[in-house]
PDB file of C-alpha atoms and ligand atoms in Angstrom:
ATOM      1  CA  MET P   1      -0.087   0.114   0.034  1.00 48.00           C
ATOM      2  CA  SER P   2       2.025   2.875  -0.820  1.00 63.00           C
ATOM      3  CA  LYS P   3       2.206   5.389   1.564  1.00 81.00           C
ATOM      4  CA  LEU P   4      -0.001   8.813   0.573  1.00 91.00           C
ATOM      5  CA  PHE P   5       0.024  11.966   0.668  1.00 94.00           C
ATOM      6  CA  ARG P   6      -2.461  14.581   2.858  1.00 95.00           C
ATOM      7  CA  ALA P   7      -2.306  18.022   3.352  1.00 97.00           C
ATOM      8  CA  VAL P   8      -4.336  21.274   4.054  1.00 98.00           C
ATOM      9  CA  ILE P   9      -4.448  24.601   2.577  1.00 98.00           C
ATOM     10  CA  MET P  10      -5.138  27.564   4.476  1.00 97.00           C
ATOM     11  CA  GLY P  11      -5.257  31.210   4.059  1.00 97.00           C
ATOM     12  CA  PRO P  12      -7.776  34.465   4.224  1.00 95.00           C
ATOM     13  CA  PRO P  13     -10.701  34.749   2.202  1.00 93.00           C
ATOM     14  CA  GLY P  14      -9.666  35.334  -1.167  1.00 95.00           C
ATOM     15  CA  SER P  15      -6.076  34.304  -0.672  1.00 97.00           C
ATOM     16  CA  GLY P  16      -6.008  31.102  -3.648  1.00 97.00           C
ATOM     17  CA  LYS P  17      -6.973  28.656  -1.803  1.00 96.00           C
ATOM     18  CA  GLY P  18      -9.365  27.224  -4.126  1.00 94.00           C
ATOM     19  CA  THR P  19      -7.665  29.146  -7.273  1.00 95.00           C
ATOM     20  CA  ILE P  20      -4.269  27.021  -6.172  1.00 97.00           C
ATOM     21  CA  SER P  21      -5.800  23.695  -4.876  1.00 96.00           C
ATOM     22  CA  GLU P  22      -7.348  23.480  -8.041  1.00 94.00           C
ATOM     23  CA  ARG P  23      -3.486  23.452  -9.786  1.00 96.00           C
ATOM     24  CA  ILE P  24      -2.209  21.276  -6.681  1.00 96.00           C
ATOM     25  CA  ALA P  25      -5.575  18.991  -7.893  1.00 94.00           C
ATOM     26  CA  HIS P  26      -4.288  19.057 -11.464  1.00 94.00           C
ATOM     27  CA  SER P  27      -0.701  18.917 -10.983  1.00 95.00           C
ATOM     28  CA  PHE P  28      -0.319  15.892  -8.408  1.00 94.00           C
ATOM     29  CA  GLY P  29      -3.961  13.982  -8.639  1.00 92.00           C
ATOM     30  CA  LEU P  30      -4.734  15.358  -5.583  1.00 92.00           C
ATOM     31  CA  LYS P  31      -8.356  15.015  -4.349  1.00 94.00           C
ATOM     32  CA  HIS P  32      -9.111  18.405  -3.956  1.00 94.00           C
ATOM     33  CA  LEU P  33     -11.216  18.602  -0.846  1.00 95.00           C
ATOM     34  CA  SER P  34     -13.266  22.017  -0.184  1.00 92.00           C
ATOM     35  CA  SER P  35     -15.393  22.143   3.244  1.00 94.00           C
ATOM     36  CA  GLY P  36     -17.510  24.840   1.571  1.00 89.00           C
ATOM     37  CA  ASP P  37     -18.327  22.151  -0.520  1.00 87.00           C
ATOM     38  CA  PHE P  38     -18.823  19.608   1.857  1.00 90.00           C
ATOM     39  CA  VAL P  39     -21.540  22.593   3.490  1.00 91.00           C
ATOM     40  CA  ARG P  40     -23.446  23.309   0.863  1.00 87.00           C
ATOM     41  CA  GLU P  41     -24.074  19.582  -0.472  1.00 88.00           C
ATOM     42  CA  ASN P  42     -25.503  18.527   3.410  1.00 91.00           C
ATOM     43  CA  ILE P  43     -27.357  21.922   3.316  1.00 90.00           C
ATOM     44  CA  ALA P  44     -28.729  20.735  -0.235  1.00 90.00           C
ATOM     45  CA  ALA P  45     -29.694  17.501   1.086  1.00 93.00           C
ATOM     46  CA  LYS P  46     -30.706  18.484   4.411  1.00 94.00           C
ATOM     47  CA  THR P  47     -28.826  15.807   6.252  1.00 92.00           C
ATOM     48  CA  GLU P  48     -29.228  17.430   9.773  1.00 92.00           C
ATOM     49  CA  ALA P  49     -26.145  18.503   9.596  1.00 91.00           C
ATOM     50  CA  GLY P  50     -26.845  20.783   6.891  1.00 92.00           C
ATOM     51  CA  VAL P  51     -30.129  22.160   8.918  1.00 94.00           C
ATOM     52  CA  GLN P  52     -27.039  23.151  11.995  1.00 93.00           C
ATOM     53  CA  ALA P  53     -25.462  24.367   9.012  1.00 93.00           C
ATOM     54  CA  LYS P  54     -27.258  26.834   7.751  1.00 92.00           C
ATOM     55  CA  THR P  55     -28.563  29.029   9.589  1.00 93.00           C
ATOM     56  CA  TYR P  56     -24.847  29.439  11.163  1.00 91.00           C
ATOM     57  CA  ILE P  57     -23.591  30.909   7.165  1.00 84.00           C
ATOM     58  CA  LYS P  58     -27.058  32.557   7.272  1.00 82.00           C
ATOM     59  CA  LYS P  59     -25.991  34.954  10.021  1.00 82.00           C
ATOM     60  CA  GLY P  60     -22.696  35.136   7.775  1.00 75.00           C
ATOM     61  CA  LEU P  61     -20.791  32.781  10.575  1.00 84.00           C
ATOM     62  CA  LEU P  62     -19.057  29.546  10.554  1.00 88.00           C
ATOM     63  CA  VAL P  63     -20.850  26.867  11.208  1.00 94.00           C
ATOM     64  CA  PRO P  64     -19.911  25.626  14.924  1.00 95.00           C
ATOM     65  CA  ASP P  65     -16.933  22.918  15.091  1.00 96.00           C
ATOM     66  CA  HIS P  66     -18.738  20.172  16.583  1.00 94.00           C
ATOM     67  CA  VAL P  67     -21.243  20.204  13.866  1.00 93.00           C
ATOM     68  CA  MET P  68     -18.353  21.123  10.871  1.00 95.00           C
ATOM     69  CA  THR P  69     -16.401  18.070  12.632  1.00 93.00           C
ATOM     70  CA  ARG P  70     -18.776  15.902  12.393  1.00 90.00           C
ATOM     71  CA  LEU P  71     -19.366  16.833   9.150  1.00 90.00           C
ATOM     72  CA  LEU P  72     -16.626  16.346   8.287  1.00 93.00           C
ATOM     73  CA  LEU P  73     -14.771  13.966   9.503  1.00 91.00           C
ATOM     74  CA  PRO P  74     -16.812  10.257   8.309  1.00 89.00           C
ATOM     75  CA  ARG P  75     -16.730  12.143   4.722  1.00 90.00           C
ATOM     76  CA  LEU P  76     -12.040  11.732   5.325  1.00 92.00           C
ATOM     77  CA  GLU P  77     -13.524   8.069   6.857  1.00 92.00           C
ATOM     78  CA  GLU P  78     -14.238   7.653   2.601  1.00 92.00           C
ATOM     79  CA  MET P  79     -11.189   8.718   1.046  1.00 92.00           C
ATOM     80  CA  THR P  80      -8.731   6.335   3.269  1.00 90.00           C
ATOM     81  CA  LYS P  81      -7.157   5.542  -0.159  1.00 91.00           C
ATOM     82  CA  TYR P  82      -6.801   9.069  -1.434  1.00 92.00           C
ATOM     83  CA  SER P  83      -3.895  11.253  -1.580  1.00 94.00           C
ATOM     84  CA  TRP P  84      -5.586  14.761  -0.893  1.00 96.00           C
ATOM     85  CA  LEU P  85      -5.372  18.303  -0.619  1.00 97.00           C
ATOM     86  CA  LEU P  86      -7.988  19.723   2.460  1.00 97.00           C
ATOM     87  CA  ASP P  87      -9.235  23.816   1.610  1.00 96.00           C
ATOM     88  CA  GLY P  88     -11.219  25.393   3.957  1.00 94.00           C
ATOM     89  CA  PHE P  89     -10.806  22.803   6.969  1.00 96.00           C
ATOM     90  CA  PRO P  90      -9.377  23.076  10.146  1.00 97.00           C
ATOM     91  CA  ARG P  91     -10.316  26.821  10.578  1.00 95.00           C
ATOM     92  CA  THR P  92      -9.755  26.567  14.236  1.00 96.00           C
ATOM     93  CA  LEU P  93      -7.438  25.273  16.599  1.00 97.00           C
ATOM     94  CA  ALA P  94     -10.039  22.545  17.304  1.00 97.00           C
ATOM     95  CA  GLN P  95     -11.034  21.366  14.441  1.00 97.00           C
ATOM     96  CA  ALA P  96      -6.884  20.762  13.379  1.00 97.00           C
ATOM     97  CA  GLU P  97      -7.036  18.703  16.466  1.00 97.00           C
ATOM     98  CA  ALA P  98     -10.148  16.995  15.618  1.00 96.00           C
ATOM     99  CA  LEU P  99      -8.084  15.893  12.061  1.00 97.00           C
ATOM    100  CA  ASN P 100      -5.189  15.212  14.318  1.00 96.00           C
ATOM    101  CA  SER P 101      -6.822  12.729  15.857  1.00 94.00           C
ATOM    102  CA  ALA P 102      -8.092  11.017  12.664  1.00 92.00           C
ATOM    103  CA  CYS P 103      -5.433  11.237   9.968  1.00 92.00           C
ATOM    104  CA  ASP P 104      -1.767  13.044   9.590  1.00 93.00           C
ATOM    105  CA  LEU P 105      -0.579  15.150   7.830  1.00 96.00           C
ATOM    106  CA  ASP P 106       2.536  15.511   4.757  1.00 96.00           C
ATOM    107  CA  VAL P 107       2.542  19.382   4.284  1.00 98.00           C
ATOM    108  CA  ALA P 108       0.157  22.632   5.661  1.00 98.00           C
ATOM    109  CA  ILE P 109      -0.102  25.481   3.365  1.00 98.00           C
ATOM    110  CA  ASN P 110      -0.275  28.774   4.542  1.00 98.00           C
ATOM    111  CA  LEU P 111      -0.655  31.555   2.176  1.00 98.00           C
ATOM    112  CA  ASN P 112      -0.664  35.217   3.763  1.00 97.00           C
ATOM    113  CA  ILE P 113      -1.589  37.955   1.551  1.00 96.00           C
ATOM    114  CA  PRO P 114      -2.138  41.774   1.958  1.00 95.00           C
ATOM    115  CA  LEU P 115      -5.447  42.444   2.821  1.00 91.00           C
ATOM    116  CA  GLU P 116      -4.857  45.685  -0.066  1.00 92.00           C
ATOM    117  CA  THR P 117      -4.806  42.920  -2.685  1.00 95.00           C
ATOM    118  CA  LEU P 118      -7.277  40.249  -1.459  1.00 94.00           C
ATOM    119  CA  LYS P 119     -10.511  43.294  -1.124  1.00 92.00           C
ATOM    120  CA  GLU P 120      -9.027  44.041  -4.675  1.00 94.00           C
ATOM    121  CA  ARG P 121      -9.165  40.499  -5.335  1.00 96.00           C
ATOM    122  CA  LEU P 122     -13.168  39.869  -4.532  1.00 95.00           C
ATOM    123  CA  ARG P 123     -14.008  43.647  -5.911  1.00 94.00           C
ATOM    124  CA  HIS P 124     -13.363  41.592  -8.944  1.00 96.00           C
ATOM    125  CA  ARG P 125     -14.729  38.112  -8.021  1.00 96.00           C
ATOM    126  CA  TRP P 126     -17.600  36.398  -9.466  1.00 97.00           C
ATOM    127  CA  ILE P 127     -18.668  32.139  -9.457  1.00 95.00           C
ATOM    128  CA  HIS P 128     -21.593  29.974 -10.122  1.00 94.00           C
ATOM    129  CA  PRO P 129     -22.809  28.441  -7.641  1.00 87.00           C
ATOM    130  CA  PRO P 130     -24.089  25.193  -8.804  1.00 85.00           C
ATOM    131  CA  SER P 131     -20.416  24.003  -9.765  1.00 86.00           C
ATOM    132  CA  GLY P 132     -18.562  26.437  -7.081  1.00 86.00           C
ATOM    133  CA  ARG P 133     -16.114  27.296 -10.548  1.00 92.00           C
ATOM    134  CA  VAL P 134     -14.294  31.003  -9.341  1.00 95.00           C
ATOM    135  CA  TYR P 135     -13.692  33.762 -12.157  1.00 97.00           C
ATOM    136  CA  ASN P 136     -11.743  36.857 -12.354  1.00 98.00           C
ATOM    137  CA  MET P 137     -12.731  39.982 -14.183  1.00 96.00           C
ATOM    138  CA  CYS P 138      -8.861  41.199 -13.627  1.00 96.00           C
ATOM    139  CA  PHE P 139      -7.107  37.803 -13.559  1.00 96.00           C
ATOM    140  CA  ASN P 140      -9.599  34.856 -14.877  1.00 96.00           C
ATOM    141  CA  PRO P 141     -12.504  36.383 -16.770  1.00 98.00           C
ATOM    142  CA  PRO P 142     -15.351  34.365 -18.388  1.00 98.00           C
ATOM    143  CA  ARG P 143     -15.053  34.143 -21.719  1.00 98.00           C
ATOM    144  CA  VAL P 144     -18.588  36.498 -21.252  1.00 97.00           C
ATOM    145  CA  GLN P 145     -19.230  38.650 -18.621  1.00 96.00           C
ATOM    146  CA  GLY P 146     -21.272  37.404 -16.312  1.00 97.00           C
ATOM    147  CA  ILE P 147     -21.736  33.602 -18.475  1.00 98.00           C
ATOM    148  CA  ASP P 148     -20.072  31.030 -16.337  1.00 98.00           C
ATOM    149  CA  ASP P 149     -17.930  29.130 -19.037  1.00 98.00           C
ATOM    150  CA  ILE P 150     -19.212  25.659 -18.840  1.00 98.00           C
ATOM    151  CA  THR P 151     -23.169  25.474 -17.992  1.00 97.00           C
ATOM    152  CA  GLY P 152     -24.276  29.227 -19.832  1.00 98.00           C
ATOM    153  CA  GLU P 153     -25.908  30.299 -16.365  1.00 97.00           C
ATOM    154  CA  PRO P 154     -25.371  33.582 -14.697  1.00 97.00           C
ATOM    155  CA  LEU P 155     -21.978  34.675 -12.683  1.00 98.00           C
ATOM    156  CA  ILE P 156     -22.682  35.783  -8.993  1.00 96.00           C
ATOM    157  CA  GLN P 157     -20.985  38.123  -6.708  1.00 95.00           C
ATOM    158  CA  GLN P 158     -20.900  37.162  -3.386  1.00 89.00           C
ATOM    159  CA  GLU P 159     -22.115  39.684  -0.400  1.00 84.00           C
ATOM    160  CA  ASP P 160     -19.673  38.736   1.389  1.00 81.00           C
ATOM    161  CA  ASP P 161     -16.617  39.665  -1.075  1.00 88.00           C
ATOM    162  CA  ARG P 162     -17.849  43.076  -0.342  1.00 86.00           C
ATOM    163  CA  PRO P 163     -15.523  44.878   0.925  1.00 82.00           C
ATOM    164  CA  GLU P 164     -17.330  46.112   3.732  1.00 82.00           C
ATOM    165  CA  ALA P 165     -17.576  42.474   4.470  1.00 83.00           C
ATOM    166  CA  LEU P 166     -13.905  41.230   4.377  1.00 85.00           C
ATOM    167  CA  VAL P 167     -12.808  43.778   6.905  1.00 85.00           C
ATOM    168  CA  ALA P 168     -15.197  41.874   9.068  1.00 83.00           C
ATOM    169  CA  ARG P 169     -14.379  38.398   7.928  1.00 84.00           C
ATOM    170  CA  LEU P 170     -10.425  39.196   8.027  1.00 87.00           C
ATOM    171  CA  ARG P 171     -10.647  40.117  11.527  1.00 86.00           C
ATOM    172  CA  HIS P 172     -11.971  36.748  12.858  1.00 86.00           C
ATOM    173  CA  TYR P 173      -9.657  35.370   9.981  1.00 90.00           C
ATOM    174  CA  LYS P 174      -6.995  36.599  12.202  1.00 88.00           C
ATOM    175  CA  ASP P 175      -8.181  35.115  15.786  1.00 88.00           C
ATOM    176  CA  VAL P 176      -9.155  31.976  14.786  1.00 91.00           C
ATOM    177  CA  ALA P 177      -6.608  31.404  12.264  1.00 95.00           C
ATOM    178  CA  LYS P 178      -3.020  31.689  14.011  1.00 95.00           C
ATOM    179  CA  PRO P 179      -3.555  29.401  16.841  1.00 97.00           C
ATOM    180  CA  VAL P 180      -3.712  26.617  13.591  1.00 98.00           C
ATOM    181  CA  THR P 181      -0.969  27.852  12.068  1.00 97.00           C
ATOM    182  CA  ASP P 182       1.075  27.649  15.481  1.00 97.00           C
ATOM    183  CA  PHE P 183      -0.649  23.915  15.851  1.00 98.00           C
ATOM    184  CA  TYR P 184       0.733  23.231  12.027  1.00 98.00           C
ATOM    185  CA  LYS P 185       4.908  25.360  12.551  1.00 98.00           C
ATOM    186  CA  ALA P 186       4.773  22.749  16.096  1.00 98.00           C
ATOM    187  CA  LYS P 187       4.179  20.314  14.251  1.00 97.00           C
ATOM    188  CA  GLY P 188       7.256  21.342  11.510  1.00 98.00           C
ATOM    189  CA  ILE P 189       5.218  21.425   8.298  1.00 98.00           C
ATOM    190  CA  LEU P 190       4.152  24.968   8.394  1.00 98.00           C
ATOM    191  CA  TYR P 191       4.849  26.194   4.948  1.00 98.00           C
ATOM    192  CA  THR P 192       4.425  29.828   4.522  1.00 98.00           C
ATOM    193  CA  PHE P 193       3.791  31.748   1.348  1.00 98.00           C
ATOM    194  CA  SER P 194       3.938  35.026   1.055  1.00 97.00           C
ATOM    195  CA  ASP P 195       3.396  37.264  -2.293  1.00 97.00           C
ATOM    196  CA  THR P 196       0.236  39.112  -4.108  1.00 97.00           C
ATOM    197  CA  GLU P 197       0.526  37.486  -7.089  1.00 98.00           C
ATOM    198  CA  THR P 198      -0.585  33.369  -7.249  1.00 97.00           C
ATOM    199  CA  ASP P 199       1.067  32.889 -10.227  1.00 98.00           C
ATOM    200  CA  ARG P 200       4.688  33.653  -8.691  1.00 98.00           C
ATOM    201  CA  ILE P 201       4.218  31.834  -5.300  1.00 97.00           C
ATOM    202  CA  TRP P 202       2.755  28.938  -7.630  1.00 98.00           C
ATOM    203  CA  PRO P 203       6.494  27.840  -8.434  1.00 97.00           C
ATOM    204  CA  TYR P 204       7.863  28.235  -4.801  1.00 97.00           C
ATOM    205  CA  ILE P 205       4.284  25.359  -3.876  1.00 97.00           C
ATOM    206  CA  ASN P 206       5.223  23.300  -6.893  1.00 97.00           C
ATOM    207  CA  THR P 207       9.104  22.454  -5.905  1.00 96.00           C
ATOM    208  CA  LEU P 208       7.797  21.803  -2.222  1.00 96.00           C
ATOM    209  CA  LEU P 209       5.228  19.427  -3.473  1.00 96.00           C
ATOM    210  CA  SER P 210       7.312  17.755  -6.235  1.00 94.00           C
ATOM    211  CA  THR P 211       9.946  17.475  -3.662  1.00 91.00           C
ATOM    212  CA  LYS P 212       7.698  15.891  -1.026  1.00 90.00           C
ATOM    213  CA  ILE P 213       5.604  13.743  -3.110  1.00 87.00           C
ATOM    214  CA  PRO P 214       7.390  11.623  -5.446  1.00 61.00           C
ATOM    215  CA  THR P 215       9.834  10.363  -2.236  1.00 57.00           C
ATOM    216  CA  ILE P 216       6.282   9.271  -0.613  1.00 53.00           C
ATOM    217  CA  GLN P 217       5.686   7.407  -4.005  1.00 51.00           C
ATOM    218  CA  SER P 218       8.942   6.355  -3.827  1.00 50.00           C
ATOM    219  CA  ASP P 219       9.434   5.256  -0.283  1.00 51.00           C
ATOM    220  CA  ALA P 220       6.161   2.573  -1.443  1.00 49.00           C
ATOM    221  CA  ARG P 221       8.607   1.548  -4.182  1.00 49.00           C
ATOM    222  CA  CYS P 222      11.510   0.787  -2.599  1.00 47.00           C
ATOM    223  CA  ALA P 223       8.976  -0.904   0.160  1.00 48.00           C
ATOM    224  CA  SER P 224       7.117  -2.807  -2.591  1.00 47.00           C
ATOM    225  CA  THR P 225      10.093  -4.476  -3.724  1.00 46.00           C
ATOM    226  CA  HIS P 226      11.282  -5.646  -0.500  1.00 40.00           C
TER     227      HIS P 226
HETATM  228  N1  GTP A   1      -5.351  39.516  -9.840  1.00 75.97           N
HETATM  229  C1  GTP A   1      -5.438  38.605  -9.279  1.00 75.97           C
HETATM  230  N2  GTP A   1      -6.794  37.834  -8.429  1.00 75.97           N
HETATM  231  C2  GTP A   1      -6.100  36.619  -8.448  1.00 75.97           C
HETATM  232  C3  GTP A   1      -4.929  35.813  -8.202  1.00 75.97           C
HETATM  233  N3  GTP A   1      -5.418  34.667  -7.232  1.00 75.97           N
HETATM  234  C4  GTP A   1      -6.696  34.665  -7.763  1.00 75.97           C
HETATM  235  N4  GTP A   1      -7.380  35.209  -8.028  1.00 75.97           N
HETATM  236  C5  GTP A   1      -8.902  35.512  -8.084  1.00 75.97           C
HETATM  237  O1  GTP A   1      -9.188  35.745  -6.309  1.00 75.97           O
HETATM  238  C6  GTP A   1      -9.760  35.502  -5.774  1.00 75.97           C
HETATM  239  C7  GTP A   1     -10.412  34.902  -4.845  1.00 75.97           C
HETATM  240  O2  GTP A   1      -9.420  33.997  -5.249  1.00 75.97           O
HETATM  241  P1  GTP A   1      -9.874  32.436  -4.777  1.00 75.97           P
HETATM  242  O3  GTP A   1      -9.066  30.845  -5.270  1.00 75.97           O
HETATM  243  O4  GTP A   1     -11.415  32.259  -4.672  1.00 75.97           O
HETATM  244  O5  GTP A   1      -9.779  32.667  -2.881  1.00 75.97           O
HETATM  245  P2  GTP A   1      -9.651  31.397  -1.714  1.00 75.97           P
HETATM  246  O6  GTP A   1      -8.998  31.963  -0.961  1.00 75.97           O
HETATM  247  O7  GTP A   1     -10.664  30.548  -1.774  1.00 75.97           O
HETATM  248  O8  GTP A   1     -11.041  32.089  -1.527  1.00 75.97           O
HETATM  249  P3  GTP A   1     -12.493  32.092  -0.168  1.00 75.97           P
HETATM  250  O9  GTP A   1     -13.256  31.125  -0.906  1.00 75.97           O
HETATM  251  O10 GTP A   1     -13.080  32.991  -0.079  1.00 75.97           O
HETATM  252  O11 GTP A   1     -11.772  31.761   1.092  1.00 75.97           O
HETATM  253  C8  GTP A   1     -10.824  34.734  -7.350  1.00 75.97           C
HETATM  254  O12 GTP A   1     -11.552  35.635  -8.201  1.00 75.97           O
HETATM  255  C9  GTP A   1     -10.018  34.151  -7.795  1.00 75.97           C
HETATM  256  O13 GTP A   1      -9.813  34.265  -9.316  1.00 75.97           O
HETATM  257  C10 GTP A   1      -4.082  36.686  -8.436  1.00 75.97           C
HETATM  258  O14 GTP A   1      -2.572  36.236  -8.528  1.00 75.97           O
HETATM  259  N5  GTP A   1      -4.386  38.111  -9.122  1.00 75.97           N
HETATM  260  N1  ADP A   2     -14.133  24.779   8.191  1.00 75.97           N
HETATM  261  C1  ADP A   2     -15.466  25.129   8.454  1.00 75.97           C
HETATM  262  N2  ADP A   2     -15.741  26.161  10.051  1.00 75.97           N
HETATM  263  C2  ADP A   2     -16.425  26.344  10.019  1.00 75.97           C
HETATM  264  N3  ADP A   2     -17.406  27.026   9.101  1.00 75.97           N
HETATM  265  C3  ADP A   2     -16.817  26.489   7.655  1.00 75.97           C
HETATM  266  C4  ADP A   2     -15.773  25.628   7.690  1.00 75.97           C
HETATM  267  N4  ADP A   2     -15.702  25.526   6.400  1.00 75.97           N
HETATM  268  C5  ADP A   2     -17.019  26.578   5.797  1.00 75.97           C
HETATM  269  N5  ADP A   2     -17.759  26.632   6.316  1.00 75.97           N
HETATM  270  C6  ADP A   2     -18.852  27.606   6.675  1.00 75.97           C
HETATM  271  O1  ADP A   2     -19.288  27.548   5.484  1.00 75.97           O
HETATM  272  C7  ADP A   2     -19.616  28.851   4.313  1.00 75.97           C
HETATM  273  C8  ADP A   2     -19.299  28.706   2.643  1.00 75.97           C
HETATM  274  O2  ADP A   2     -17.448  27.950   2.966  1.00 75.97           O
HETATM  275  P1  ADP A   2     -16.650  28.466   1.689  1.00 75.97           P
HETATM  276  O3  ADP A   2     -17.273  28.620   0.460  1.00 75.97           O
HETATM  277  O4  ADP A   2     -15.418  27.675   1.854  1.00 75.97           O
HETATM  278  O5  ADP A   2     -17.181  30.210   1.760  1.00 75.97           O
HETATM  279  P2  ADP A   2     -15.764  31.223   3.256  1.00 75.97           P
HETATM  280  O6  ADP A   2     -15.271  32.053   1.489  1.00 75.97           O
HETATM  281  O7  ADP A   2     -16.755  31.974   3.106  1.00 75.97           O
HETATM  282  O8  ADP A   2     -15.345  29.871   3.799  1.00 75.97           O
HETATM  283  C9  ADP A   2     -18.154  29.438   5.315  1.00 75.97           C
HETATM  284  O9  ADP A   2     -18.439  30.999   5.418  1.00 75.97           O
HETATM  285  C10 ADP A   2     -18.646  29.300   6.605  1.00 75.97           C
HETATM  286  O10 ADP A   2     -19.819  29.035   6.923  1.00 75.97           O
END
């Protein structure tokens, strides 16, 4: 059984987690697991956790740790045969500890992007909610403004992406994120990337993962030849 690779990607709203996760999933064949997608699936399926989560999301709040953990850990149980990249979880120390009790992580990627850059990016972010596809009028615009490239359905801008909403989200993010990055720094697996452009960060993340992932698979190869 080849050793699997498990990573999380963290960063404030608009830092490029989704954008970079797609590139990682594509380049390294990892499963991209998004906690936001799991939440939306549960809300759509009207599961108990989904119904609870919806009441918090409607108020623009994070879902409570015990609800989020109960929703996410069983999904990770289904992924024991896969290498994956988890996006959007953990967001709190309690979530990081719950994840740590369920599985070992190889890398925690942390995106450190300036506030002004986040504001500018989210001002131009458009999304296609049914698919979660993300566009940006300055960075990766749709072929036709306001229209999803694949389905032709309309794109929307999220209420949460307005600059005034972002400031509140960022303040809350800063409070809850530091204990999580400290947790992974103490475990020696935190890698922080600071820049204003994804295209400048991507080569460093690509190099880091290229050094990690083949090692794991080559270990597996030598294990399997003995
Ligand atoms: N101008 C510019 N926009 C970028 C860059 N990288 C990502 N974006 C865009 O900025 C927005 C935020 O990127 P996302 O990948 O959605 O960021 P995120 O961290 O997943 O955001 P949340 O889901 O809100 O936590 C999107 O519209 C991206 O297309 C960049 O280097 N430059
Ligand atoms: N790890 C988490 N802990 C608590 N709530 C979460 C978590 N992940 C997602 N959520 C909830 O689901 C909502 C949608 O998540 P997501 O699609 O990642 O968007 P956002 O940009 O708001 O984080 C979040 O606003 C939050 O309320």
